[in-house]
Amino acid sequence: MEKIIEVKDLLFEYEEGLKTINQISFCIEKGTYTTILGHNGSGKSTIAKLLIGLLGKQSGEIWVGGVPLNEETLNEIRSQIGIVFQNPDNQFIGATVRDDIAFGLENMCVDPNEMDEIINEYATKVDMLEFLDHEPTKLSGGQKQRVAIAGILAMSPSIIILDEATSMLDPKGKTEINNLVHQLNKEKNITILSITHDIEEAALSDYVILLNNGEIIDQGKPEKVLKNKEQLESLSLDVPFAYKISEGLKKQGIQIETYINQEKLVKKLCQLHSKK
């Protein structure tokens, strides 16, 4: 598959001699859903800021869509990437939802005659059409993140970075945003990079990069990385809930493989029950 992000020997220090990101290398394939997983302070959000040029690397290479990140290409690369931060209030510019979605379009010099159609399209996509004239700051947490995503989608990025974007939401809001993002990934082939410490979100991705103290500890399919219980616990991370249930069932004598995905586990249990 085509690589849309390539990072080679990336090094970054907030303070001289204190390596926040320590010569890491990884690739992300176009159209995939990748998670960078780690506890707070592991360097996850720093990587997001480096990818969009908010921070400047000490050494190494970053390529986005085949273009190397540097001062000359910064605007070109930022046009390919949309980022949703942990606190959407920090991203709001407009007095209404409509104004906020329009902000990025105005910066792109989109024809004003075409703008309403684009705003309505993406407000509908995130189920926020009826809130276009509401103040963004008075919405619920999940609704705020939907508005932030709509504003990004309107600018047609090929990559969306979610920087702990669901960590402040209640379970219902978290589920809504995760479902929406997975839908966008599948239907529009948008590459998703999720920066999170949430093991359940990581279990639903295509690829996991496990980070600790600015270094990649492990990477691969979720089924590989998230079944390493000892490694996860050593990094102050829990195993997926489906893993715990699977192992508990095995101890009860039920012949079942170890799952990390709850939906797959439930499906398997239903199959076993129907055979009885």
mmCIF file of C-alpha atoms in Angstrom:
data_model
loop_
_atom_site.group_PDB
_atom_site.id
_atom_site.type_symbol
_atom_site.label_atom_id
_atom_site.label_comp_id
_atom_site.label_asym_id
_atom_site.label_seq_id
_atom_site.Cartn_x
_atom_site.Cartn_y
_atom_site.Cartn_z
ATOM 1 C CA MET A 1 0.000 0.000 0.000
ATOM 2 C CA GLU A 2 0.983 3.630 -0.509
ATOM 3 C CA LYS A 3 2.747 5.302 2.423
ATOM 4 C CA ILE A 4 1.181 8.657 3.302
ATOM 5 C CA ILE A 5 3.365 9.473 6.343
ATOM 6 C CA GLU A 6 7.014 8.457 6.746
ATOM 7 C CA VAL A 7 9.088 9.314 9.797
ATOM 8 C CA LYS A 8 12.795 8.475 9.819
ATOM 9 C CA ASP A 9 15.159 8.809 12.810
ATOM 10 C CA LEU A 10 13.106 11.653 14.283
ATOM 11 C CA LEU A 11 14.746 13.439 17.226
ATOM 12 C CA PHE A 12 13.253 16.246 19.284
ATOM 13 C CA GLU A 13 14.332 17.861 22.563
ATOM 14 C CA TYR A 14 12.387 20.422 24.577
ATOM 15 C CA GLU A 15 15.544 20.950 26.586
ATOM 16 C CA GLU A 16 19.067 20.271 25.391
ATOM 17 C CA GLY A 17 20.059 16.745 26.310
ATOM 18 C CA LEU A 18 16.501 15.741 27.272
ATOM 19 C CA LYS A 19 15.224 13.643 24.400
ATOM 20 C CA THR A 20 11.412 13.892 24.206
ATOM 21 C CA ILE A 21 11.362 11.969 20.904
ATOM 22 C CA ASN A 22 14.393 9.721 20.554
ATOM 23 C CA GLN A 23 15.204 8.845 16.924
ATOM 24 C CA ILE A 24 11.980 7.043 16.107
ATOM 25 C CA SER A 25 10.969 5.720 12.683
ATOM 26 C CA PHE A 26 7.566 4.572 11.453
ATOM 27 C CA CYS A 27 5.317 4.599 8.376
ATOM 28 C CA ILE A 28 1.568 5.047 8.017
ATOM 29 C CA GLU A 29 -0.225 3.642 4.993
ATOM 30 C CA LYS A 30 -2.822 5.665 3.123
ATOM 31 C CA GLY A 31 -6.419 5.027 4.141
ATOM 32 C CA THR A 32 -5.554 3.220 7.365
ATOM 33 C CA TYR A 33 -6.489 3.920 10.985
ATOM 34 C CA THR A 34 -3.318 4.049 13.080
ATOM 35 C CA THR A 35 -3.049 4.595 16.833
ATOM 36 C CA ILE A 36 -0.042 5.980 18.681
ATOM 37 C CA LEU A 37 -0.587 4.575 22.158
ATOM 38 C CA GLY A 38 1.155 5.545 25.390
ATOM 39 C CA HIS A 39 0.673 6.925 28.863
ATOM 40 C CA ASN A 40 0.718 10.659 29.614
ATOM 41 C CA GLY A 41 4.162 12.115 29.030
ATOM 42 C CA SER A 42 5.290 9.396 26.615
ATOM 43 C CA GLY A 43 5.695 11.885 23.742
ATOM 44 C CA LYS A 44 2.504 11.149 21.799
ATOM 45 C CA SER A 45 1.230 14.711 21.412
ATOM 46 C CA THR A 46 4.733 15.946 20.607
ATOM 47 C CA ILE A 47 4.716 13.689 17.551
ATOM 48 C CA ALA A 48 1.423 15.221 16.390
ATOM 49 C CA LYS A 49 2.882 18.727 16.711
ATOM 50 C CA LEU A 50 6.016 17.707 14.837
ATOM 51 C CA LEU A 51 3.961 16.212 11.979
ATOM 52 C CA ILE A 52 2.141 19.505 11.361
ATOM 53 C CA GLY A 53 5.165 21.718 11.943
ATOM 54 C CA LEU A 54 4.068 23.298 15.234
ATOM 55 C CA LEU A 55 7.396 22.102 16.613
ATOM 56 C CA GLY A 56 10.691 21.898 14.754
ATOM 57 C CA LYS A 57 12.700 18.671 14.895
ATOM 58 C CA GLN A 58 16.363 18.513 15.915
ATOM 59 C CA SER A 59 17.114 15.881 13.287
ATOM 60 C CA GLY A 60 15.491 13.192 11.165
ATOM 61 C CA GLU A 61 12.958 13.318 8.349
ATOM 62 C CA ILE A 62 9.187 13.690 8.077
ATOM 63 C CA TRP A 63 7.464 13.018 4.749
ATOM 64 C CA VAL A 64 3.743 13.592 4.184
ATOM 65 C CA GLY A 65 2.188 12.514 0.893
ATOM 66 C CA GLY A 66 5.647 12.101 -0.593
ATOM 67 C CA VAL A 67 6.651 15.666 0.345
ATOM 68 C CA PRO A 68 9.464 16.326 2.876
ATOM 69 C CA LEU A 69 8.477 18.632 5.734
ATOM 70 C CA ASN A 70 10.522 21.824 5.771
ATOM 71 C CA GLU A 71 9.966 25.586 5.822
ATOM 72 C CA GLU A 72 9.243 25.701 2.089
ATOM 73 C CA THR A 73 6.683 22.871 2.153
ATOM 74 C CA LEU A 74 5.021 23.629 5.510
ATOM 75 C CA ASN A 75 1.832 25.158 4.078
ATOM 76 C CA GLU A 76 1.494 22.394 1.483
ATOM 77 C CA ILE A 77 1.741 19.709 4.157
ATOM 78 C CA ARG A 78 -0.646 21.480 6.522
ATOM 79 C CA SER A 79 -3.204 21.560 3.726
ATOM 80 C CA GLN A 80 -3.163 17.741 3.780
ATOM 81 C CA ILE A 81 -3.638 17.378 7.542
ATOM 82 C CA GLY A 82 -6.489 18.321 9.865
ATOM 83 C CA ILE A 83 -6.026 18.003 13.616
ATOM 84 C CA VAL A 84 -8.644 17.690 16.369
ATOM 85 C CA PHE A 85 -7.284 18.571 19.804
ATOM 86 C CA GLN A 86 -8.298 17.326 23.240
ATOM 87 C CA ASN A 87 -10.218 20.494 24.081
ATOM 88 C CA PRO A 88 -12.315 21.694 21.105
ATOM 89 C CA ASP A 89 -12.923 25.069 22.814
ATOM 90 C CA ASN A 90 -9.336 25.930 21.902
ATOM 91 C CA GLN A 91 -10.182 25.533 18.203
ATOM 92 C CA PHE A 92 -13.346 27.619 17.993
ATOM 93 C CA ILE A 93 -13.080 30.921 16.129
ATOM 94 C CA GLY A 94 -16.608 31.809 15.016
ATOM 95 C CA ALA A 95 -19.571 33.047 17.046
ATOM 96 C CA THR A 96 -21.745 30.272 15.589
ATOM 97 C CA VAL A 97 -21.206 26.727 14.349
ATOM 98 C CA ARG A 98 -21.736 28.008 10.808
ATOM 99 C CA ASP A 99 -19.027 30.676 11.230
ATOM 100 C CA ASP A 100 -16.632 28.179 12.694
ATOM 101 C CA ILE A 101 -16.954 25.700 9.812
ATOM 102 C CA ALA A 102 -16.660 28.619 7.380
ATOM 103 C CA PHE A 103 -13.401 29.881 8.909
ATOM 104 C CA GLY A 104 -11.139 27.344 7.198
ATOM 105 C CA LEU A 105 -12.982 27.761 3.901
ATOM 106 C CA GLU A 106 -12.451 31.521 4.027
ATOM 107 C CA ASN A 107 -8.723 30.995 4.577
ATOM 108 C CA MET A 108 -8.719 28.769 1.496
ATOM 109 C CA CYS A 109 -10.440 31.566 -0.488
ATOM 110 C CA VAL A 110 -13.430 29.379 -1.327
ATOM 111 C CA ASP A 111 -16.057 31.156 -3.423
ATOM 112 C CA PRO A 112 -18.676 32.578 -0.979
ATOM 113 C CA ASN A 113 -21.419 31.378 -3.336
ATOM 114 C CA GLU A 114 -20.261 27.792 -2.810
ATOM 115 C CA MET A 115 -19.612 28.053 0.905
ATOM 116 C CA ASP A 116 -23.138 27.442 2.229
ATOM 117 C CA GLU A 117 -23.441 24.202 0.287
ATOM 118 C CA ILE A 118 -20.114 22.949 1.671
ATOM 119 C CA ILE A 119 -21.008 23.958 5.239
ATOM 120 C CA ASN A 120 -24.379 22.220 5.025
ATOM 121 C CA GLU A 121 -22.809 19.091 3.537
ATOM 122 C CA TYR A 122 -20.319 18.589 6.365
ATOM 123 C CA ALA A 123 -22.651 19.741 9.130
ATOM 124 C CA THR A 124 -25.014 17.034 7.881
ATOM 125 C CA LYS A 125 -22.176 14.504 7.751
ATOM 126 C CA VAL A 126 -21.497 14.991 11.475
ATOM 127 C CA ASP A 127 -25.202 15.306 12.369
ATOM 128 C CA MET A 128 -24.940 18.992 13.373
ATOM 129 C CA LEU A 129 -27.036 20.663 10.648
ATOM 130 C CA GLU A 130 -29.729 21.853 13.072
ATOM 131 C CA PHE A 131 -27.089 23.521 15.264
ATOM 132 C CA LEU A 132 -25.521 25.778 12.617
ATOM 133 C CA ASP A 133 -26.751 28.961 14.313
ATOM 134 C CA HIS A 134 -25.841 27.854 17.837
ATOM 135 C CA GLU A 135 -22.837 29.103 19.796
ATOM 136 C CA PRO A 136 -20.132 26.377 19.745
ATOM 137 C CA THR A 137 -19.144 26.966 23.368
ATOM 138 C CA LYS A 138 -22.674 26.100 24.570
ATOM 139 C CA LEU A 139 -22.733 22.665 22.955
ATOM 140 C CA SER A 140 -22.021 19.359 24.703
ATOM 141 C CA GLY A 141 -18.525 17.900 24.557
ATOM 142 C CA GLY A 142 -19.433 15.395 21.850
ATOM 143 C CA GLN A 143 -21.194 18.056 19.789
ATOM 144 C CA LYS A 144 -18.167 20.352 20.046
ATOM 145 C CA GLN A 145 -15.908 17.621 18.692
ATOM 146 C CA ARG A 146 -18.370 17.023 15.846
ATOM 147 C CA VAL A 147 -18.157 20.710 14.924
ATOM 148 C CA ALA A 148 -14.358 20.577 15.053
ATOM 149 C CA ILE A 149 -14.380 17.542 12.746
ATOM 150 C CA ALA A 150 -16.849 19.221 10.359
ATOM 151 C CA GLY A 151 -14.561 22.251 10.087
ATOM 152 C CA ILE A 152 -11.656 19.992 9.205
ATOM 153 C CA LEU A 153 -13.630 17.879 6.726
ATOM 154 C CA ALA A 154 -14.765 21.019 4.902
ATOM 155 C CA MET A 155 -11.111 21.666 4.029
ATOM 156 C CA SER A 156 -10.812 18.187 2.453
ATOM 157 C CA PRO A 157 -7.690 16.888 4.220
ATOM 158 C CA SER A 158 -6.280 13.492 3.333
ATOM 159 C CA ILE A 159 -5.211 12.926 6.970
ATOM 160 C CA ILE A 160 -6.969 13.608 10.274
ATOM 161 C CA ILE A 161 -4.984 13.557 13.526
ATOM 162 C CA LEU A 162 -6.998 13.042 16.720
ATOM 163 C CA ASP A 163 -4.880 14.276 19.631
ATOM 164 C CA GLU A 164 -6.601 12.745 22.682
ATOM 165 C CA ALA A 165 -9.806 14.012 21.033
ATOM 166 C CA THR A 166 -12.171 11.834 23.093
ATOM 167 C CA SER A 167 -10.416 11.902 26.475
ATOM 168 C CA MET A 168 -12.684 14.645 27.891
ATOM 169 C CA LEU A 169 -15.942 13.085 26.674
ATOM 170 C CA ASP A 170 -18.433 10.941 28.546
ATOM 171 C CA PRO A 171 -18.863 7.329 27.332
ATOM 172 C CA LYS A 172 -21.762 8.253 25.026
ATOM 173 C CA GLY A 173 -19.865 11.144 23.424
ATOM 174 C CA LYS A 174 -16.731 9.026 23.084
ATOM 175 C CA THR A 175 -18.657 6.260 21.309
ATOM 176 C CA GLU A 176 -20.341 8.756 18.949
ATOM 177 C CA ILE A 177 -17.041 10.366 17.924
ATOM 178 C CA ASN A 178 -15.243 7.036 17.515
ATOM 179 C CA ASN A 179 -18.071 5.702 15.324
ATOM 180 C CA LEU A 180 -18.031 8.868 13.225
ATOM 181 C CA VAL A 181 -14.278 8.778 12.694
ATOM 182 C CA HIS A 182 -14.303 5.096 11.736
ATOM 183 C CA GLN A 183 -17.113 5.823 9.292
ATOM 184 C CA LEU A 184 -15.083 8.626 7.678
ATOM 185 C CA ASN A 185 -12.071 6.348 7.485
ATOM 186 C CA LYS A 186 -14.000 3.633 5.673
ATOM 187 C CA GLU A 187 -16.320 5.726 3.466
ATOM 188 C CA LYS A 188 -13.971 8.559 2.459
ATOM 189 C CA ASN A 189 -10.660 6.672 2.742
ATOM 190 C CA ILE A 190 -9.323 9.390 5.052
ATOM 191 C CA THR A 191 -6.150 8.349 6.858
ATOM 192 C CA ILE A 192 -6.688 8.561 10.622
ATOM 193 C CA LEU A 193 -3.907 8.953 13.186
ATOM 194 C CA SER A 194 -5.226 8.675 16.738
ATOM 195 C CA ILE A 195 -3.020 9.861 19.605
ATOM 196 C CA THR A 196 -4.403 8.258 22.758
ATOM 197 C CA HIS A 197 -3.847 6.341 25.983
ATOM 198 C CA ASP A 198 -7.246 4.619 25.572
ATOM 199 C CA ILE A 199 -6.629 0.921 25.021
ATOM 200 C CA GLU A 200 -10.174 0.294 23.755
ATOM 201 C CA GLU A 201 -9.754 2.879 20.981
ATOM 202 C CA ALA A 202 -6.428 1.310 20.024
ATOM 203 C CA ALA A 203 -8.073 -2.119 19.789
ATOM 204 C CA LEU A 204 -10.298 -0.860 16.960
ATOM 205 C CA SER A 205 -7.470 0.489 14.794
ATOM 206 C CA ASP A 206 -5.589 -1.131 11.911
ATOM 207 C CA TYR A 207 -2.116 -0.569 13.351
ATOM 208 C CA VAL A 208 -0.715 0.351 16.768
ATOM 209 C CA ILE A 209 2.525 2.150 17.615
ATOM 210 C CA LEU A 210 3.358 1.746 21.309
ATOM 211 C CA LEU A 211 5.359 4.640 22.729
ATOM 212 C CA ASN A 212 7.225 5.109 26.004
ATOM 213 C CA ASN A 213 9.593 7.918 26.982
ATOM 214 C CA GLY A 214 9.877 9.063 23.392
ATOM 215 C CA GLU A 215 10.808 5.650 22.026
ATOM 216 C CA ILE A 216 8.823 3.051 20.089
ATOM 217 C CA ILE A 217 8.531 -0.037 22.274
ATOM 218 C CA ASP A 218 6.435 -2.099 19.875
ATOM 219 C CA GLN A 219 4.350 -1.702 16.729
ATOM 220 C CA GLY A 220 2.126 -3.864 14.572
ATOM 221 C CA LYS A 221 -1.445 -5.113 14.308
ATOM 222 C CA PRO A 222 -3.541 -4.578 17.467
ATOM 223 C CA GLU A 223 -3.902 -8.350 17.832
ATOM 224 C CA LYS A 224 -0.120 -8.535 18.295
ATOM 225 C CA VAL A 225 0.641 -5.451 20.380
ATOM 226 C CA LEU A 226 -2.368 -5.463 22.707
ATOM 227 C CA LYS A 227 -2.132 -9.104 23.744
ATOM 228 C CA ASN A 228 1.252 -8.529 25.397
ATOM 229 C CA LYS A 229 -0.157 -8.115 28.910
ATOM 230 C CA GLU A 230 3.184 -7.886 30.700
ATOM 231 C CA GLN A 231 4.488 -5.214 28.337
ATOM 232 C CA LEU A 232 1.356 -3.083 28.596
ATOM 233 C CA GLU A 233 1.255 -3.287 32.378
ATOM 234 C CA SER A 234 4.941 -2.325 32.577
ATOM 235 C CA LEU A 235 3.986 0.897 30.758
ATOM 236 C CA SER A 236 1.048 1.592 33.133
ATOM 237 C CA LEU A 237 -1.470 0.602 30.459
ATOM 238 C CA ASP A 238 -4.332 -1.865 30.881
ATOM 239 C CA VAL A 239 -5.240 -4.693 28.506
ATOM 240 C CA PRO A 240 -8.499 -4.469 26.508
ATOM 241 C CA PHE A 241 -11.700 -5.490 28.302
ATOM 242 C CA ALA A 242 -12.330 -8.243 25.721
ATOM 243 C CA TYR A 243 -8.918 -9.706 26.580
ATOM 244 C CA LYS A 244 -9.865 -9.945 30.264
ATOM 245 C CA ILE A 245 -13.197 -11.598 29.463
ATOM 246 C CA SER A 246 -11.560 -14.067 27.052
ATOM 247 C CA GLU A 247 -8.967 -15.099 29.620
ATOM 248 C CA GLY A 248 -11.614 -15.389 32.323
ATOM 249 C CA LEU A 249 -13.723 -17.672 30.130
ATOM 250 C CA LYS A 250 -10.704 -19.872 29.464
ATOM 251 C CA LYS A 251 -10.225 -20.311 33.197
ATOM 252 C CA GLN A 252 -13.850 -21.496 33.354
ATOM 253 C CA GLY A 253 -13.046 -24.192 30.805
ATOM 254 C CA ILE A 254 -14.587 -22.517 27.763
ATOM 255 C CA GLN A 255 -12.543 -23.138 24.623
ATOM 256 C CA ILE A 256 -12.133 -19.720 23.060
ATOM 257 C CA GLU A 257 -9.280 -17.718 21.563
ATOM 258 C CA THR A 258 -8.090 -14.475 23.151
ATOM 259 C CA TYR A 259 -9.913 -11.454 21.743
ATOM 260 C CA ILE A 260 -9.140 -7.738 22.047
ATOM 261 C CA ASN A 261 -12.231 -6.546 20.159
ATOM 262 C CA GLN A 262 -15.497 -6.659 22.110
ATOM 263 C CA GLU A 263 -17.730 -6.982 19.042
ATOM 264 C CA LYS A 264 -15.766 -9.982 17.761
ATOM 265 C CA LEU A 265 -15.869 -11.582 21.187
ATOM 266 C CA VAL A 266 -19.649 -11.147 21.482
ATOM 267 C CA LYS A 267 -20.128 -12.575 17.981
ATOM 268 C CA LYS A 268 -18.059 -15.623 18.867
ATOM 269 C CA LEU A 269 -19.939 -16.178 22.118
ATOM 270 C CA CYS A 270 -23.255 -15.999 20.251
ATOM 271 C CA GLN A 271 -21.987 -18.632 17.823
ATOM 272 C CA LEU A 272 -20.951 -20.911 20.677
ATOM 273 C CA HIS A 273 -24.325 -20.448 22.366
ATOM 274 C CA SER A 274 -26.265 -21.231 19.173
ATOM 275 C CA LYS A 275 -24.454 -24.564 18.869
ATOM 276 C CA LYS A 276 -25.682 -25.738 22.248
#
